[in-house]
Coordinates of C-alpha atoms in Angstrom, one line a residue:
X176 CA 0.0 0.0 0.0
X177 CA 1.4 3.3 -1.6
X178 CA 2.6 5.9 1.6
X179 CA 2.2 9.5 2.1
X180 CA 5.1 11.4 3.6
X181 CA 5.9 14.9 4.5
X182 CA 9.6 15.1 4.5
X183 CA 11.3 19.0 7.1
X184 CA 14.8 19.7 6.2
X185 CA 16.1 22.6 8.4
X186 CA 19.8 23.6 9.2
X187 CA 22.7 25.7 7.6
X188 CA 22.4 26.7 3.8
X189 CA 24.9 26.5 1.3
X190 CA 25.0 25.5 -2.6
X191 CA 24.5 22.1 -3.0
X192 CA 22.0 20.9 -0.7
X193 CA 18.5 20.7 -2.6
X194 CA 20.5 18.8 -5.0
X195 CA 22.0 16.1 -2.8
X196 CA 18.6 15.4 -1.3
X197 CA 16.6 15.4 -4.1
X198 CA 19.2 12.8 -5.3
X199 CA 18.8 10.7 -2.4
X200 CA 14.7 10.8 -3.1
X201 CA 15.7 10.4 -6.7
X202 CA 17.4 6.6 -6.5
X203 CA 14.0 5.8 -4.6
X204 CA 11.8 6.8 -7.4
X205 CA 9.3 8.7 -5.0
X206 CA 6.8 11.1 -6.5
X207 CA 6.9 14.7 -5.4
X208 CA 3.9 15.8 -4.9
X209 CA 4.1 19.2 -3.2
X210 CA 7.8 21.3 -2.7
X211 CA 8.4 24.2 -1.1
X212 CA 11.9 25.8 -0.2
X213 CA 12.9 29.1 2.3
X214 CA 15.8 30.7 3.4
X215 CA 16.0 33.3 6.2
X216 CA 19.8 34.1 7.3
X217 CA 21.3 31.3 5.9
X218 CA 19.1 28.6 7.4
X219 CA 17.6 27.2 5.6
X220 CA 14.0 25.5 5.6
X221 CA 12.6 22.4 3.1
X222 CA 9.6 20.6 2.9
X223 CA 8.3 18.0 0.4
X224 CA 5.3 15.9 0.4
X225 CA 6.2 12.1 -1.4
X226 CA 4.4 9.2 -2.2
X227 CA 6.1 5.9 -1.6
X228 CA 5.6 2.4 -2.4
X229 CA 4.4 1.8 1.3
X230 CA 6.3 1.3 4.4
X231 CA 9.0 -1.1 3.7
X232 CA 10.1 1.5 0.8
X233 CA 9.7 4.2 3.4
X234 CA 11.5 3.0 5.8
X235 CA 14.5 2.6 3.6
X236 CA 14.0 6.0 2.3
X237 CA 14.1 7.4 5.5
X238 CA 17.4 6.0 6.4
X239 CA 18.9 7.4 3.6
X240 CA 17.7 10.6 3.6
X241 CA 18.5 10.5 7.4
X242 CA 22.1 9.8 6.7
X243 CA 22.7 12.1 4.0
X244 CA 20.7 14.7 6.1
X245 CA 23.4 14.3 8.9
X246 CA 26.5 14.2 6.8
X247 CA 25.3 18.0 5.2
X248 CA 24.8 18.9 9.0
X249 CA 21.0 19.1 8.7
X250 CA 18.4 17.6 10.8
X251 CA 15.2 15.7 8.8
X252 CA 12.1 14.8 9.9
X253 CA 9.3 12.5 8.5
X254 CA 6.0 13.0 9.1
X255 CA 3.1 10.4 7.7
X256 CA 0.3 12.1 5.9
X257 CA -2.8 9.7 5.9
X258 CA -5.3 9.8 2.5
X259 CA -7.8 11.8 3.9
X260 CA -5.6 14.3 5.3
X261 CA -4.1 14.7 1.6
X262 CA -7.0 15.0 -0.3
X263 CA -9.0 17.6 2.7
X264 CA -5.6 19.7 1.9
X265 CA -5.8 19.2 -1.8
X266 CA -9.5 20.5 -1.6
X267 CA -8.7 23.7 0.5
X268 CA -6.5 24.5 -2.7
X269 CA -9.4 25.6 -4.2
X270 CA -10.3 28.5 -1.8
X271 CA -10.4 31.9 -2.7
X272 CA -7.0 33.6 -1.9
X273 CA -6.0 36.9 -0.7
X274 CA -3.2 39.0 -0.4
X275 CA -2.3 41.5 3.0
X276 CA 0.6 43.7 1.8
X277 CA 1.8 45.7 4.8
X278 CA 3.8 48.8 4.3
X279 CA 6.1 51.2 7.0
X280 CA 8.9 52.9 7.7
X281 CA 9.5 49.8 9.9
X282 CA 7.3 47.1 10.4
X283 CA 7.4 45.6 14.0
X284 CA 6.4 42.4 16.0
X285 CA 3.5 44.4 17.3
X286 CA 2.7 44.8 14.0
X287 CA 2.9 41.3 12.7
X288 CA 0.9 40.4 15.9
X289 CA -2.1 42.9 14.6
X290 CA -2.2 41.5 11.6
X291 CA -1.8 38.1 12.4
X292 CA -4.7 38.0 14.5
X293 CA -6.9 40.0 12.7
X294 CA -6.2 37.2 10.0
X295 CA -7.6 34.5 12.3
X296 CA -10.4 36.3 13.6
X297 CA -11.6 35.9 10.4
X298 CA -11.2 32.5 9.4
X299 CA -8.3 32.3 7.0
X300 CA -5.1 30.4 6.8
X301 CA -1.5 32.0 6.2
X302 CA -0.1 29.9 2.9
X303 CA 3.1 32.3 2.6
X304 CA 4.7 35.1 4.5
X305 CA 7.8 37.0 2.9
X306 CA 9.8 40.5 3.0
X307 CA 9.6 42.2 -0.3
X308 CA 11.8 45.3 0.8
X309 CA 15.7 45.2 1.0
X310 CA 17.7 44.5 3.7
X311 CA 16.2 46.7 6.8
X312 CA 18.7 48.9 8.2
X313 CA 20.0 49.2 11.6
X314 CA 20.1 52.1 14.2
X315 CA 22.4 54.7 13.2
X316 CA 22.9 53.8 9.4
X317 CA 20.6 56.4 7.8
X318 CA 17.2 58.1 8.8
X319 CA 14.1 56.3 8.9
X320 CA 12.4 59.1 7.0
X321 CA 13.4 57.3 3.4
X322 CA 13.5 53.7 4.7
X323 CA 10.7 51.3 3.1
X324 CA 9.8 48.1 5.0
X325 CA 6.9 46.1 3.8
X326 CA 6.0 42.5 4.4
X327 CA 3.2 39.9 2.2
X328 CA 0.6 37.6 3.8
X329 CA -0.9 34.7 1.4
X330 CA -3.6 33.9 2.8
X331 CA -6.5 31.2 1.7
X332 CA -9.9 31.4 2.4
X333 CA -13.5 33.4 2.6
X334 CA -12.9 36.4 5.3
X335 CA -15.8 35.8 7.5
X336 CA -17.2 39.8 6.9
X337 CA -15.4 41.4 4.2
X338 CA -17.2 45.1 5.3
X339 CA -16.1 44.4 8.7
X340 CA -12.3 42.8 7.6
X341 CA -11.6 46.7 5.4
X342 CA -13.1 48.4 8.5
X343 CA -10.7 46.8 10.6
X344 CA -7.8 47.3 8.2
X345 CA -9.0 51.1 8.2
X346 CA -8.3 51.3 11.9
X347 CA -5.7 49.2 12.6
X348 CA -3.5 51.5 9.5
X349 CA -4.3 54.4 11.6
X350 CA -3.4 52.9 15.1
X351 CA -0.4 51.6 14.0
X352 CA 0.9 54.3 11.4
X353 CA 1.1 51.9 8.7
X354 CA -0.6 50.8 5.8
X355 CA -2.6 47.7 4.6
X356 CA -3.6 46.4 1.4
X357 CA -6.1 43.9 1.0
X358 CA -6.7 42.4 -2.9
X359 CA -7.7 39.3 -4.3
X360 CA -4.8 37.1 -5.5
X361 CA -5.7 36.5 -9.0
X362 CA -4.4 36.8 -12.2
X363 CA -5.3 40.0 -12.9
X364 CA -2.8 40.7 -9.9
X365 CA -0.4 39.8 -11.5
X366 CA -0.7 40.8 -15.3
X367 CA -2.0 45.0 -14.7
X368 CA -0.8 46.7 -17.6
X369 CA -2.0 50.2 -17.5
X370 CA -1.4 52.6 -14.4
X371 CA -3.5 56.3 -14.6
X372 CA -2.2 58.7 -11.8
X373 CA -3.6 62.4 -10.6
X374 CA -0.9 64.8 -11.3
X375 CA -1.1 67.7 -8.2
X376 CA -0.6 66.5 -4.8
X377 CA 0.4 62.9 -6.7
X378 CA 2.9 62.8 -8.8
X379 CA 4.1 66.4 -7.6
X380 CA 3.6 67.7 -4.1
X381 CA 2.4 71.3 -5.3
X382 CA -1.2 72.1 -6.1
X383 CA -0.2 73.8 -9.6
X384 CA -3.4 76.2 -9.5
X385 CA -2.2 77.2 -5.8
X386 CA 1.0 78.2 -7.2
X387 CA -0.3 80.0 -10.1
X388 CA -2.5 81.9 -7.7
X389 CA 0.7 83.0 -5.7
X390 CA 2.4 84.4 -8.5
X391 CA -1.3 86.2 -9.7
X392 CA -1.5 87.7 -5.7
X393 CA -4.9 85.7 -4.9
X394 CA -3.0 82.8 -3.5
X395 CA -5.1 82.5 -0.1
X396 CA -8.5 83.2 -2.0
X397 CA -7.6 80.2 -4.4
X398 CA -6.1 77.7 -1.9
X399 CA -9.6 78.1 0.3
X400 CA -11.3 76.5 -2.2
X401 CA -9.3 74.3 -3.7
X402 CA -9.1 72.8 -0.1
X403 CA -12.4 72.7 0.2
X404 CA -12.7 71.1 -3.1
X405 CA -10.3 68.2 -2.6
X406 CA -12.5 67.6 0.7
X407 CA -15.4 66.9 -1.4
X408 CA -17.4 70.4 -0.6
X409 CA -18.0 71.6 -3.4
X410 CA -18.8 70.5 -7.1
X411 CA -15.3 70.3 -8.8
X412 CA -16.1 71.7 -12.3
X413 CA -17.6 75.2 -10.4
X414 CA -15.1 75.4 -7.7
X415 CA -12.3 74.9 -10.6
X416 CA -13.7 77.7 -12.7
X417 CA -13.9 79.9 -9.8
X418 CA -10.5 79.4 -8.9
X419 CA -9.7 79.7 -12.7
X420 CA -11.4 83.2 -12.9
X421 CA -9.0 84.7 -10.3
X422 CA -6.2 83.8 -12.7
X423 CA -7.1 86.3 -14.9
X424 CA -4.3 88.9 -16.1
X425 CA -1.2 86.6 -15.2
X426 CA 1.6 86.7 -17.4
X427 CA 2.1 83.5 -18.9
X428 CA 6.0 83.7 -18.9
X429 CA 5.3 82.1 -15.1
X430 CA 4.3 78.8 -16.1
X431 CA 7.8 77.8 -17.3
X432 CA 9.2 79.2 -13.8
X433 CA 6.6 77.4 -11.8
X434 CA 7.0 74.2 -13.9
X435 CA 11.0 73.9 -13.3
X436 CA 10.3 74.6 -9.6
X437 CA 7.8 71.2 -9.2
X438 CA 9.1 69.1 -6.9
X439 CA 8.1 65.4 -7.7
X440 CA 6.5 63.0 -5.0
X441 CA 8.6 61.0 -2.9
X442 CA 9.5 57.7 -5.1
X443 CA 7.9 59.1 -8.2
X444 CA 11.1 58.8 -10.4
X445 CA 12.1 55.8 -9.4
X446 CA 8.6 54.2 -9.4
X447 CA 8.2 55.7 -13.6
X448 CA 11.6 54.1 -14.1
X449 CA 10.3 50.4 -12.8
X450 CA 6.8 50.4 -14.8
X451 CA 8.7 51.6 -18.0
X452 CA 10.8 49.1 -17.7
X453 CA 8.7 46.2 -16.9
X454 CA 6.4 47.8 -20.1
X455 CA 3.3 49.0 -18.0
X456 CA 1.9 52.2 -20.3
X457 CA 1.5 55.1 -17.9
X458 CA -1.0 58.4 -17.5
X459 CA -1.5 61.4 -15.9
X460 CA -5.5 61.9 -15.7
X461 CA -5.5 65.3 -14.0
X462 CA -8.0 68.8 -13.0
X463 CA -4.9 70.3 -13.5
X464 CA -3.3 71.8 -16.5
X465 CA -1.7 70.6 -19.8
X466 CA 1.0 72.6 -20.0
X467 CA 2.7 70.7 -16.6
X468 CA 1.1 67.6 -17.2
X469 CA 3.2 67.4 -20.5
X470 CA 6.3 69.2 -18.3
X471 CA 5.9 65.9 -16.6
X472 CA 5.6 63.9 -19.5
X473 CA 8.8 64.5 -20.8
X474 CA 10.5 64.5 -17.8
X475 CA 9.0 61.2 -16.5
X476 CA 8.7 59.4 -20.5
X477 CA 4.5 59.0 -19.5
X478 CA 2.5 58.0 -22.3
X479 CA -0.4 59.7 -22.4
X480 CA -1.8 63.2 -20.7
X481 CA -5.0 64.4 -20.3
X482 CA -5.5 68.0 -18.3
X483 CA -7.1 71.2 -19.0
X484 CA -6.2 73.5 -21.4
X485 CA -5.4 76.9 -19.8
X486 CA -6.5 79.5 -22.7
X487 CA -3.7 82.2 -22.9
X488 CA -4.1 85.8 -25.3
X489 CA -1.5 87.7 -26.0
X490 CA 0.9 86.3 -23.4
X491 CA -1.8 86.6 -20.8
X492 CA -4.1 84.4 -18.8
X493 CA -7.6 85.0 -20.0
X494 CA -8.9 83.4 -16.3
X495 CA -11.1 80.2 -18.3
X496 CA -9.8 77.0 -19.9
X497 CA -10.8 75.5 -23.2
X498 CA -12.5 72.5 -24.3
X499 CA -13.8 70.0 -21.5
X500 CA -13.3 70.5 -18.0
X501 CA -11.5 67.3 -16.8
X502 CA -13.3 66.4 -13.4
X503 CA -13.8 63.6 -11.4
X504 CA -16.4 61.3 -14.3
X505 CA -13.9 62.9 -17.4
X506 CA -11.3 61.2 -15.4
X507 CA -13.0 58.0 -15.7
X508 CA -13.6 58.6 -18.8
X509 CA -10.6 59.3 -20.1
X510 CA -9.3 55.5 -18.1
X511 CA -11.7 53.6 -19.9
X512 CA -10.8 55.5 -23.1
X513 CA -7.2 54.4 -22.8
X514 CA -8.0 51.0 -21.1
X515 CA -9.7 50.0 -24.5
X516 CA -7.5 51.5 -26.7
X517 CA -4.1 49.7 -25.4
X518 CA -6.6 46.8 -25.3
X519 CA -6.3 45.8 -21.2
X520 CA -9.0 44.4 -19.4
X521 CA -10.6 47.1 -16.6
X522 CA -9.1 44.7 -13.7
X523 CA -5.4 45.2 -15.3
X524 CA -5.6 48.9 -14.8
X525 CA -3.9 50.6 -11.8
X526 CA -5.5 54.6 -10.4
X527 CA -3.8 56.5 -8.2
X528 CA -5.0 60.2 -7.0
X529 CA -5.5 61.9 -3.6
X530 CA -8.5 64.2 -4.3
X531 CA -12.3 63.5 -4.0
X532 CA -12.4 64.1 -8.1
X533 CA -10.3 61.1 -8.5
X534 CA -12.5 58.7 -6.8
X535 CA -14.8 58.1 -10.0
X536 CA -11.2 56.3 -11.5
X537 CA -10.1 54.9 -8.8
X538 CA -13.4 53.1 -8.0
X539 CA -13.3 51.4 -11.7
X540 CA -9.6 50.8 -12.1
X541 CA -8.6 47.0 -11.1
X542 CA -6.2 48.4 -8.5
X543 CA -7.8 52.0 -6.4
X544 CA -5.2 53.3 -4.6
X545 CA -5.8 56.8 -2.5
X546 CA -2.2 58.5 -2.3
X547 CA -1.6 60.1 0.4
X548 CA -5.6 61.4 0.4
X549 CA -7.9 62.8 2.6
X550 CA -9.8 60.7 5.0
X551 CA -13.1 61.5 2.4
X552 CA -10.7 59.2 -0.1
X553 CA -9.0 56.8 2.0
X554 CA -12.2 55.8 3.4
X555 CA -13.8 55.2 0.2
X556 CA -10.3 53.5 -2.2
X557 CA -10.1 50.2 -2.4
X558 CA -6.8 50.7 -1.2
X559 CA -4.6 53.7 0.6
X560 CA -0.7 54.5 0.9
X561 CA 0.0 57.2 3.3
X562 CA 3.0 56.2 5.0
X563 CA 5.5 55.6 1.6
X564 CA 6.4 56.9 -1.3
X565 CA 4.5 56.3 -4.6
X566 CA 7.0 53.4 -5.5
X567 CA 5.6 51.8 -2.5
X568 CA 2.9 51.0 -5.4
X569 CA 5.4 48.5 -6.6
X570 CA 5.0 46.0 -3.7
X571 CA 1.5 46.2 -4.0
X572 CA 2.1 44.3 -7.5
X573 CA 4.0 41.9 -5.5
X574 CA 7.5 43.4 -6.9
X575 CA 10.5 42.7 -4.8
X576 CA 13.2 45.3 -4.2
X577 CA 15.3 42.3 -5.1
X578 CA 13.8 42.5 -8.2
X579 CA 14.6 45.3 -9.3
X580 CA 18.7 44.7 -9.4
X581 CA 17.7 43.1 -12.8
X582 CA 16.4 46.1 -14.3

């Protein structure tokens, strides 16, 4: 009678040892039917799950994998896996599974302990847990201002109240001062093709129309209501003409002052580098205005921008804008537009924005992430970064830091 076996390696790591022991299996003609392989500070950990020919064949096995096991310097342990038990684990493979990416400055025990309970509390299992950031520096080797820690939970599973899982996520990200992403591991995870980002307050920390307005003189006039704006006050499109009207008489020479003063968001550059390489199309969607959208364009090598047009007569700011206004449903729009015209599926598409106007986007985009947002649009994203910069984005695609030596 044919024997199930789970086989634990565990001890010091060096090149050389997966092969030996698979060897060993190898002259016993066992079939491998699961394998899994880590290594955390050179020790390393191996498990495989065989089938023998039945106990005699086992017990042969095990001697020989016992002695090669202590000639490496490794300890092995067998564990017998009865029918049932195989095929009630083989089923659970067909669960819905889930990704928790959490992101910090520096990610703690206490924070590992949040999550970890939260996790059970609602009925799923942790598959996988790995570091996708580099090495985590010690006290005294830098500032933890730029440092980027971030850890991923699989996990498999139904969450027993998904409204009540993101409400928990919501407060433990504010208790802790970290963030949490919650997505579906699919394959759309892992195949997004198109990302669409807001441009002020996004991919640039300035508010462009506040800056304008300083160099017009109406800069606290202009600032009160795009505040109010982004906090989902008042109707974009009539707060953004308002704000556009006080613009009026500005000499347009400023623009190309203001737009080699923009300071780009934390992570931006590097973050444009990684899609374009990895061949991700890329888009800024923005309230604000062509001319720094395309600034940014050629700066960053985005593909496609979409702003307003700020109408300009004889070197002067007329104070109104031409053809549509882009607002939160243009916005949309305009991702859908693009979506079908590189031909990627809705799910593949990546939003990012920090403004109540960027919400229609981000709600229809595959991946919704609120940047750095107000609580109006953290509260209503699918997901929210807050504590990174925007190349923090990258781990929620699962990227590596690692990964990125390659490139």
């Amino acid at each position: 009678m044919r024997e199930i076996l789970l086989v634990s390696i565990s001890g010091p790591d060096r090149p050389g040892i997966s092969a030996a022991l698979t060897e060993a299996l190898a002259s016993h003609k066992v079939s491998v039917l699961d394998v899994s392989q880590a290594v955390i500070h050179d020790q390393l950990t191996l498990g495989l799950v065989i089938e023998t020919g039945g106990e005699q064949d086992s017990a042969i096995l095990m001697r020989a994998v016992l002695f090669k096991a202590h000639a490496l310097g490794l300890q092995a342990r067998f564990t017998p896996i009865s029918a049932d038990s195989y095929h009630q684990w083989v089923s659970g493979h067909g669960k819905a599974r889930y990704i928790f990416t959490v992101l910090a400055r520096k990610i703690t025990a206490e924070h590992l302990a949040a999550m970890t309970k939260l996790i059970a509390e609602q009925g799923l299992n942790i598959d996988g847990l790995q570091r996708l950031s580099g090495r985590v520096p010690l006290e005294g080797e830098g500032g933890e201002k730029q440092a980027k820690a971030c850890v991923e939970f699989s996990v498999r599973g139904e969450p027993k109240s998904a409204d009540a899982l993101r409400a928990e996520l919501l407060r433990l990200a504010g208790e802790h001062g970290i963030d949490i992403a919650f997505q579906k591991d699919n394959a759309f995870r892992r195949n997004r093709r198109l990302v669409c980002f807001d441009m002020d307050s996004t991919l640039i920390e300035h508010e462009v129309i506040d800056e304008l307005a300083m160099a017009a003189g109406v800069g606290a006039q202009v600032a009160a209501i795009t505040e109010r704006a982004m906090l989902g006050e008042l109707d974009f499109t009539q707060s953004f003409e308002s704000r556009v009207a006080l613009l009026k008489g500005l000499d347009a020479s400023v623009l190309e002052s203001i737009a080699q003063s923009l300071k780009l968001t934390e992570g931006a550059e590097h973050l444009m580098l990684t899609l374009k390489a990895l061949g991700y199309k890329t888009a800024i969607l923005s309230g604000g205005f062509n001319y720094f959208g395309e600034y940014l364009q050629r700066k960053l090598g985005i593909d496609y921008v979409f702003a307003n047009q700020l109408e300009i007569e004889d070197g002067k700011v007329t104070g109104r804008v031409t053809g549509q206004v882009v607002d939160g449903a243009r916005k949309a729009e305009l991702l859908k537009m693009i979506a079908e015209k590189e031909g990627v599926n809705l799910e593949q598409v990546i939003a990012v924005g920090d403004g109540a106007n960027d919400l229609p986007m981000l709600s229809i985009a595959g991946l919704g992430i609120a940047f750095r947002a107000k609580p109006l649009v953290r509260a209503n994203a699918k997901q929210a970064i807050s504590t990174l910069g925007l190349d923090g984005i990258l781990y929620l695609l699962g990227v590596r830091d690692r990964d990125l030596d390659l490139i």
